Tab-separated table of C-alpha atoms in Angstrom:
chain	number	residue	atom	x	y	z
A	214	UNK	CA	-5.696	-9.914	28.703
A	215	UNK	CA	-2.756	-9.308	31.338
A	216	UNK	CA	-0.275	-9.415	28.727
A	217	UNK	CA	-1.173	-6.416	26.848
A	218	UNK	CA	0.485	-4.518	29.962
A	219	UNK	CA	3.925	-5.021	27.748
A	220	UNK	CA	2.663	-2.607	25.101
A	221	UNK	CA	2.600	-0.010	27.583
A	222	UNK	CA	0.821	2.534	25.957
A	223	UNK	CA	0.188	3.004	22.311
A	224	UNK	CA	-0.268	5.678	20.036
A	225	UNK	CA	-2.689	5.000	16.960
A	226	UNK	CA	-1.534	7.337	14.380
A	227	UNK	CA	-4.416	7.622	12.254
A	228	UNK	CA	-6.032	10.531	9.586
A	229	UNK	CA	-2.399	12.917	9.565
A	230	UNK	CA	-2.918	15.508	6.166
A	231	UNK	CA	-2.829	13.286	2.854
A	232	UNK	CA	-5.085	12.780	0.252
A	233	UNK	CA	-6.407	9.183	2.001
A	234	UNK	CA	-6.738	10.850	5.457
A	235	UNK	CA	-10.484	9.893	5.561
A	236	UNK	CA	-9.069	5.896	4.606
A	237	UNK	CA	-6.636	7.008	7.508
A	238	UNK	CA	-9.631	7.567	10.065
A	239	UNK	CA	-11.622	4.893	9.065
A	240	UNK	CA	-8.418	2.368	9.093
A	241	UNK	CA	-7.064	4.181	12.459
A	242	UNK	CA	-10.475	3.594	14.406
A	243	UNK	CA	-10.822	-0.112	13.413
A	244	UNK	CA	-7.289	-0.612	14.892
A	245	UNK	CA	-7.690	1.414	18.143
A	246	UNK	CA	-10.956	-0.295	18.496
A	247	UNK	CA	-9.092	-3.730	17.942
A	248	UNK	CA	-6.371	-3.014	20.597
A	249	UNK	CA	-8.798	-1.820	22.982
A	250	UNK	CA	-10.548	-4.922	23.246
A	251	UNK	CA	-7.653	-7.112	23.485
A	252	UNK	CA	-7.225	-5.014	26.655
A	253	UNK	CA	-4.304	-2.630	24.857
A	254	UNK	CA	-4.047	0.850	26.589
A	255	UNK	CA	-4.019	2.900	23.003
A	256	UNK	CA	-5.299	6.144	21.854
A	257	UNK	CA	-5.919	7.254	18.552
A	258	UNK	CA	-3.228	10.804	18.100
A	259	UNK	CA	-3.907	12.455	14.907
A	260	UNK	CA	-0.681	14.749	13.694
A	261	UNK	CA	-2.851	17.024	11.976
A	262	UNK	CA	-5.035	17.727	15.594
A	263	UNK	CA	-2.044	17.594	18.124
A	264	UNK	CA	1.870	18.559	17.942
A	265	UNK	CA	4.205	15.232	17.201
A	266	UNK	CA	6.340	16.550	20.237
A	267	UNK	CA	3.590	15.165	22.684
A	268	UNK	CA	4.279	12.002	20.892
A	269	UNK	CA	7.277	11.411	23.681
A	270	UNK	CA	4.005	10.280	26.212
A	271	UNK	CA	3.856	6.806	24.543
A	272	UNK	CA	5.813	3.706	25.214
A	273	UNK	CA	5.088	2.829	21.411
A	274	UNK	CA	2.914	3.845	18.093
A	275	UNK	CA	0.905	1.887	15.547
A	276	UNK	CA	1.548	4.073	12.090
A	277	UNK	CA	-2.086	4.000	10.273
A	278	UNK	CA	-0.927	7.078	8.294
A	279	UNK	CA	-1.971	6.016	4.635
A	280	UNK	CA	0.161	8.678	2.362
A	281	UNK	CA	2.360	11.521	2.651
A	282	UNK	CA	3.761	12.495	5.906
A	283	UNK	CA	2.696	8.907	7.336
A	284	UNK	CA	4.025	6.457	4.851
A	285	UNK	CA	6.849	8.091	3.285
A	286	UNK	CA	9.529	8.276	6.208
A	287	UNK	CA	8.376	11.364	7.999
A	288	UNK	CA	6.321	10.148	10.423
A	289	UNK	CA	9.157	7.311	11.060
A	290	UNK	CA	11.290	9.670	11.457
A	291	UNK	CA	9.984	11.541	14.129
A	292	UNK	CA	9.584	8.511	16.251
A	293	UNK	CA	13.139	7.178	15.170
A	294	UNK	CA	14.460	10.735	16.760
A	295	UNK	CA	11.968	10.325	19.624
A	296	UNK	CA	13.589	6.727	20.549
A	297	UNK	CA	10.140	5.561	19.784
A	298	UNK	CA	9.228	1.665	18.693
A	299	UNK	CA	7.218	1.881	16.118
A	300	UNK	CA	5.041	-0.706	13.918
A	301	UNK	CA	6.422	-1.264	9.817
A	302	UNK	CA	8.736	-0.364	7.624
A	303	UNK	CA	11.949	1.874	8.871
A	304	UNK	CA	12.607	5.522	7.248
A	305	UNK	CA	13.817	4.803	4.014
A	306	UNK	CA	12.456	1.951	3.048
A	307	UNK	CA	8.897	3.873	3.637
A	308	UNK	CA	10.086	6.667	1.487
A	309	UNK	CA	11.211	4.817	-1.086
A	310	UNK	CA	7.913	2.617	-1.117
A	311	UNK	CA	5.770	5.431	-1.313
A	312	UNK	CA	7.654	6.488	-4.484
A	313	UNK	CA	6.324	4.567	-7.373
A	314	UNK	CA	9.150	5.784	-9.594
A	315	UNK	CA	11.904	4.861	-7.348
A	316	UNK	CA	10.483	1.770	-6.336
A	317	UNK	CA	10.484	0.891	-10.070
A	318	UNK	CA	13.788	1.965	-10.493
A	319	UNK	CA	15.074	-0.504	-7.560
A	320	UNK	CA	13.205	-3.420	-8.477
A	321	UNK	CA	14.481	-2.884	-12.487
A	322	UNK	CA	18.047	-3.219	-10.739
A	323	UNK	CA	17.460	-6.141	-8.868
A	324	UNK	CA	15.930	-8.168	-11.826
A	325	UNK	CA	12.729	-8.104	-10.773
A	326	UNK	CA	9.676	-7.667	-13.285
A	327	UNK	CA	7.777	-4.148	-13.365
A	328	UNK	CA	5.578	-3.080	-16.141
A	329	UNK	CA	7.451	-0.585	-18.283
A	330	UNK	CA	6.724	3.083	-17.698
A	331	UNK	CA	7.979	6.792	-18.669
A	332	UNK	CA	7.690	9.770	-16.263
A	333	UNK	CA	5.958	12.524	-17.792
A	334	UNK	CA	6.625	16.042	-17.356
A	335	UNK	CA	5.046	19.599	-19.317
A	336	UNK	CA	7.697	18.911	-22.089
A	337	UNK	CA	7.743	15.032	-22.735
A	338	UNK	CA	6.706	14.227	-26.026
A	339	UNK	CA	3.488	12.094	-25.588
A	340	UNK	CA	3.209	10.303	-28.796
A	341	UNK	CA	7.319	8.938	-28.111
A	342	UNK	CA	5.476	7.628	-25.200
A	343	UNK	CA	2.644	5.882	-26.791
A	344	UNK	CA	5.673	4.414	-29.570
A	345	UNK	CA	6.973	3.415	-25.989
A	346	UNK	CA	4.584	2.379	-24.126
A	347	UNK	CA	1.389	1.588	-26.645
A	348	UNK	CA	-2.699	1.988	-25.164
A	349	UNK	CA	-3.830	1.823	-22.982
A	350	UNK	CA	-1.404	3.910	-20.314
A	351	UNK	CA	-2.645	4.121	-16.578
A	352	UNK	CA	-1.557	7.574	-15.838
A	353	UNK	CA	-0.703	7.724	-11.718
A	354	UNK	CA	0.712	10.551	-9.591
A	355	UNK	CA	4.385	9.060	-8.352
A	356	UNK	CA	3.456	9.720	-4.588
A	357	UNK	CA	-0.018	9.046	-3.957
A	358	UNK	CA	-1.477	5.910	-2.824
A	359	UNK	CA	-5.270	4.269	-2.464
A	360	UNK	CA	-5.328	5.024	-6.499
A	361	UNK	CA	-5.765	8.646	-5.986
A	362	UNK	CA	-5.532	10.645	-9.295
A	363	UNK	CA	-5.092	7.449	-11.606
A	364	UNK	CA	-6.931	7.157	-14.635
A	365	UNK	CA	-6.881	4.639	-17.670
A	366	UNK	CA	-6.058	6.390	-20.712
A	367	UNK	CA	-7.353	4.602	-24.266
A	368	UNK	CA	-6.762	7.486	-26.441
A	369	UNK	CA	-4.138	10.020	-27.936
A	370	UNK	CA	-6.597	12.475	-26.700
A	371	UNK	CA	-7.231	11.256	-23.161
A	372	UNK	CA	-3.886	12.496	-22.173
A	373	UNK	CA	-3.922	15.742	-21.169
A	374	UNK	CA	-7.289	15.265	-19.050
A	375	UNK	CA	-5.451	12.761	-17.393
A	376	UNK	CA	-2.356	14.233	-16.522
A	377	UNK	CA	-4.331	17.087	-15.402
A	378	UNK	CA	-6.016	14.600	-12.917
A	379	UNK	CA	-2.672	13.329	-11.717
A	380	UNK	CA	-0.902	16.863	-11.925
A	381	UNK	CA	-3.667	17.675	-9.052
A	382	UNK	CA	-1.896	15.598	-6.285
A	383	UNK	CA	1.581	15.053	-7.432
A	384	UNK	CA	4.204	17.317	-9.119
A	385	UNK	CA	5.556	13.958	-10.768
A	386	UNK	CA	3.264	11.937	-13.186
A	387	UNK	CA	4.242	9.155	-14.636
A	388	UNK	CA	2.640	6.852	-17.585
A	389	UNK	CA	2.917	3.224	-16.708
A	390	UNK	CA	2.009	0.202	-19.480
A	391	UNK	CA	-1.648	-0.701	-19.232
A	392	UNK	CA	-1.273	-4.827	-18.617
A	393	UNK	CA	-4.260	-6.596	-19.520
A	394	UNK	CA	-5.114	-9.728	-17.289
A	395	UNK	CA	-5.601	-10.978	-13.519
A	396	UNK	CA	-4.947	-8.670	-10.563
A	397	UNK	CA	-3.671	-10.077	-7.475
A	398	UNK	CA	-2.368	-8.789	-4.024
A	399	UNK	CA	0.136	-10.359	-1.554
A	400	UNK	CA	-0.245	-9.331	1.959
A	401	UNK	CA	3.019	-9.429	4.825
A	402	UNK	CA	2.900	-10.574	7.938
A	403	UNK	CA	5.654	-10.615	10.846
A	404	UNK	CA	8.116	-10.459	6.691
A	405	UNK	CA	6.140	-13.434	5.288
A	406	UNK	CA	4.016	-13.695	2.412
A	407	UNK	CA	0.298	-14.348	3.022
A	408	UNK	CA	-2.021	-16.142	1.081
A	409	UNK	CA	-2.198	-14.666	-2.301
A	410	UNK	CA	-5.907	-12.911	-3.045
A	411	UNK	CA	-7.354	-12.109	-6.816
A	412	UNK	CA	-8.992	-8.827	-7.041
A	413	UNK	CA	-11.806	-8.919	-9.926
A	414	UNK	CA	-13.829	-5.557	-9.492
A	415	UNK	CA	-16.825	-5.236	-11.547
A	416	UNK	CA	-17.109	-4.909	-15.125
A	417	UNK	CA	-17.800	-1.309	-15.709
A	418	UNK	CA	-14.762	-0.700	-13.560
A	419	UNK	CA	-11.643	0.091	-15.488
A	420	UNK	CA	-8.848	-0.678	-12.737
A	421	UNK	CA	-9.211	-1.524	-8.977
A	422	UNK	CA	-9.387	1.977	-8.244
A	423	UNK	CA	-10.522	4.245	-5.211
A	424	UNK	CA	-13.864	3.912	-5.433
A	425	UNK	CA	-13.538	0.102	-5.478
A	426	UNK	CA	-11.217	-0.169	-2.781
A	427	UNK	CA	-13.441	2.026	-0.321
A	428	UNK	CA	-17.151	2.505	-1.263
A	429	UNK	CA	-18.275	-0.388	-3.511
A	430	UNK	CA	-19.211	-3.733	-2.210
A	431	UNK	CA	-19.368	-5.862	-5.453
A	432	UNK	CA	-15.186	-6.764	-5.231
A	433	UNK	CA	-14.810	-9.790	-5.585
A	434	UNK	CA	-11.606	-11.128	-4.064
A	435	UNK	CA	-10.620	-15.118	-4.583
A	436	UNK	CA	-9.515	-16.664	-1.832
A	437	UNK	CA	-8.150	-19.225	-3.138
A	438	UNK	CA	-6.646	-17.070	-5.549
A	439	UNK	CA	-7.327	-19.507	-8.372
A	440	UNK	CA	-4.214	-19.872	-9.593
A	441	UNK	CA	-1.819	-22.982	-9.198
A	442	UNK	CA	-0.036	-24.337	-6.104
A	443	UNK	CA	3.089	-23.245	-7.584
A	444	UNK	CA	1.466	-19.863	-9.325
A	445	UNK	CA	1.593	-18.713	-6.277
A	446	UNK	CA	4.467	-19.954	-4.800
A	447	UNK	CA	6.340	-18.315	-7.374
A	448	UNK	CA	3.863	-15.225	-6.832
A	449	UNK	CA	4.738	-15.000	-3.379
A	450	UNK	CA	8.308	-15.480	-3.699
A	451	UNK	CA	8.504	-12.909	-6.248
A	452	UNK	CA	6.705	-10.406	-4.107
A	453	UNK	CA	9.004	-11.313	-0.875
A	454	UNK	CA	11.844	-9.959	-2.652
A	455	UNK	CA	9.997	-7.491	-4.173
A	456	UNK	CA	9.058	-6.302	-0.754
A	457	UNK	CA	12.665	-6.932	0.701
A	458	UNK	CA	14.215	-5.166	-1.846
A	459	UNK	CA	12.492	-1.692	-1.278
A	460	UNK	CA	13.425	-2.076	2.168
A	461	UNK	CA	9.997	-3.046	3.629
A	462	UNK	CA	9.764	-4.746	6.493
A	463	UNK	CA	7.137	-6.294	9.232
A	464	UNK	CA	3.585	-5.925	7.367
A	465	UNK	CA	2.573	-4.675	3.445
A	466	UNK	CA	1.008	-5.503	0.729
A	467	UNK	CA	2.639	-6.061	-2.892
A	468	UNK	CA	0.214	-5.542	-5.984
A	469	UNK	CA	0.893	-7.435	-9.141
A	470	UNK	CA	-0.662	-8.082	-12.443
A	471	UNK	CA	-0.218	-11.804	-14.684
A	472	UNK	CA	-0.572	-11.310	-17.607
A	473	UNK	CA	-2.306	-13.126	-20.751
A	474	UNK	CA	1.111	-14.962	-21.140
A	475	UNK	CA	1.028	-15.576	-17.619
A	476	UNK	CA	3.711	-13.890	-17.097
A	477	UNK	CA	3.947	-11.761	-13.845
A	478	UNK	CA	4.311	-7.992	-12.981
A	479	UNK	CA	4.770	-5.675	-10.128
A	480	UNK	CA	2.729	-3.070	-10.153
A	481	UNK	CA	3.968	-1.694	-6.313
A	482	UNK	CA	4.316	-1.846	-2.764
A	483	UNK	CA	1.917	-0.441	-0.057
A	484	UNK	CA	3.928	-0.268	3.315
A	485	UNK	CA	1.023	0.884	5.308
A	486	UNK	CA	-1.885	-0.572	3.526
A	487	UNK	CA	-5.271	0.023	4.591
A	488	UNK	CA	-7.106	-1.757	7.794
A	489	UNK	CA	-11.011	-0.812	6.855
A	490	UNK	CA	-13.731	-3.356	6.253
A	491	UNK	CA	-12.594	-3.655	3.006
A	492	UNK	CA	-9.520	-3.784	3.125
A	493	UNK	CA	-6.846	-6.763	1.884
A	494	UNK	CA	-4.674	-7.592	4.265
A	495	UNK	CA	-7.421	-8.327	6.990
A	496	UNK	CA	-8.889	-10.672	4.372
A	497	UNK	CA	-5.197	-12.469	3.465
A	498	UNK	CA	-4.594	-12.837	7.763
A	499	UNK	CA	-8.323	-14.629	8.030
A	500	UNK	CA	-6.877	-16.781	5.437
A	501	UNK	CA	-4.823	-18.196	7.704
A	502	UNK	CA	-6.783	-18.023	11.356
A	503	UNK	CA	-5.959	-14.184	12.726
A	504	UNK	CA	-8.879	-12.362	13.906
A	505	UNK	CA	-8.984	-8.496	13.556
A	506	UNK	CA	-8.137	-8.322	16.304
A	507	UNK	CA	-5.012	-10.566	16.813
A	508	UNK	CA	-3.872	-9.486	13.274
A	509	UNK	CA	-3.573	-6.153	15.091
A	510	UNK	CA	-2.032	-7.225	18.197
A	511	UNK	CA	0.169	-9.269	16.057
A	512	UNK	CA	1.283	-6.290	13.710
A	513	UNK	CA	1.788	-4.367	17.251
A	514	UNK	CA	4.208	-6.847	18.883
A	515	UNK	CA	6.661	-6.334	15.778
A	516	UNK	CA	7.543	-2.646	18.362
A	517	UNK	CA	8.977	-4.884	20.860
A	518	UNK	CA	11.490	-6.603	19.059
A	519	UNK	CA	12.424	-3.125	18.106
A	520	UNK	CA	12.539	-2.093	21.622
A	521	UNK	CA	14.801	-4.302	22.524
């Protein structure tokens, strides 16, 4: 594939020193692996193995970071100061994605509909919260992604085990409304909304979470997503602004929630979602004819406008 020679050479910045750096490795390798045979000359660079300053041999990088330091502006930064094109959303609108809280807070502002939530903190008084709020609460660390350290909380008592959880990976917790009804996820690609996929994970699974995402294989996702022609047209408009709004750009994933009224809810954005075997925005790109591996070439071409 002589065209590949305009890449140059490519970084894959995969595993880095989150909580998802295993997700990282796994998504990292199936990109290097895609680049390499559509004839891209890439290498996979870990920051947690090698300095960033050696970063300055590469024309350009594909971020597969999933979670802090990757997906939160860091990383972007480091290549913005290094004059190096780079795949994704820019600096802030990364760290401002992978902030659930400020996220919120933005899309509240711009009239766009987020389940209610309360940030929670040693003194908050838990049962104003539940007057708030009502149970079920999913309790979710602010910065964490992949679902790590959420937990479904049905009782008064569930609380403080839960918070605990979250407390584990994030100084800020927050308590977000428990919405009961269909879970769907909108892939981006090159800005544009993919088609929209249902998530249904089994029934002794109480939310889509880690375990579901990575190690189970009885997901179901609906492609078609089984809602209307314009369901989703409104879906996917919705979750374009949504993901314009943050300051995403290039490729992401929006999750949202409709509810029993049928109304809608965003739940949040993922600006470097994952790029496993079982991951969603593979599935939303096959949707519409990309391969693996032109999905990844695709995502990779967005570093030479951006170069320009």
């Amino acid at each position: 594939m002589s065209n590949a020679a305009k890449f140059g050479k490519v970084a894959v910045l995969l595993g880095g020193k989150s909580a998802e750096r295993a997700v990282s490795l796994d998504s990292g390798q199936a990109v290097l692996e895609a680049l390499l045979r559509s004839g891209v000359q890439a290498e996979a660079f870990d920051p947690q193995e090698r300095s960033v300053t050696e970063l300055v041999a590469y024309d350009r990088a594909f971020i597969v970071l999933h979670g802090r330091g990757g997906e939160d502006g860091q990383i972007q930064g480091v290549l913005e100061w290094l004059n190096i094109p780079y795949t994704g959303t820019g600096v802030q609108g990364s760290a401002i994605g992978m902030d659930k809280v400020k996220t919120k807070q933005i899309w509240q502002g711009s009239d766009l509909p987020t389940a209610p939530y309360r940030i929670i903190t040693k003194d908050t008084d838990l049962d104003a919260v539940i007057a708030d709020l009502g149970l079920p609460v999913i309790i979710k660390p602010v910065h964490e992604g992949s679902s790590v350290g959420m937990s479904k909380v049905e009782k008064t008592e569930d609380f403080a085990a839960a918070i605990a959880k979250a407390t584990a990976h994030d100084a800020v917790v927050m308590a977000e409304k428990w919405i009961t009804g269909r879970e769907f996820t909108i892939s981006f690609l090159n800005g544009q909304p993919l088609p929209v996929i249902r998530l249904q994970p089994p029934a002794d699974v109480a939310f889509y979470d880690y375990e579901a995402k990575y190690q189970r294989n009885d997901v179901e996702y609906g492609i078609p997503c089984g809602l209307s022609e314009a369901e989703e047209k409104t879906l996917q408009v919705l979750c374009l602004r949504a993901f314009q709004a943050v300051g995403a750009e290039g490729w992401g994933r929006i999750d949202a929630m409709q509810d029993e009224q049928g109304n809608f809810w965003l739940l949040e954005v993922n600006t470097v979602p994952g790029m496993t075997s079982h991951s969603l925005v593979p599935k939303a790109a096959q949707a519409v004819g990309y391969s693996f591996d032109a999905l990844c070439v695709a995502i990779l071409e967005q570093t030479l406008a951006a170069s320009v």
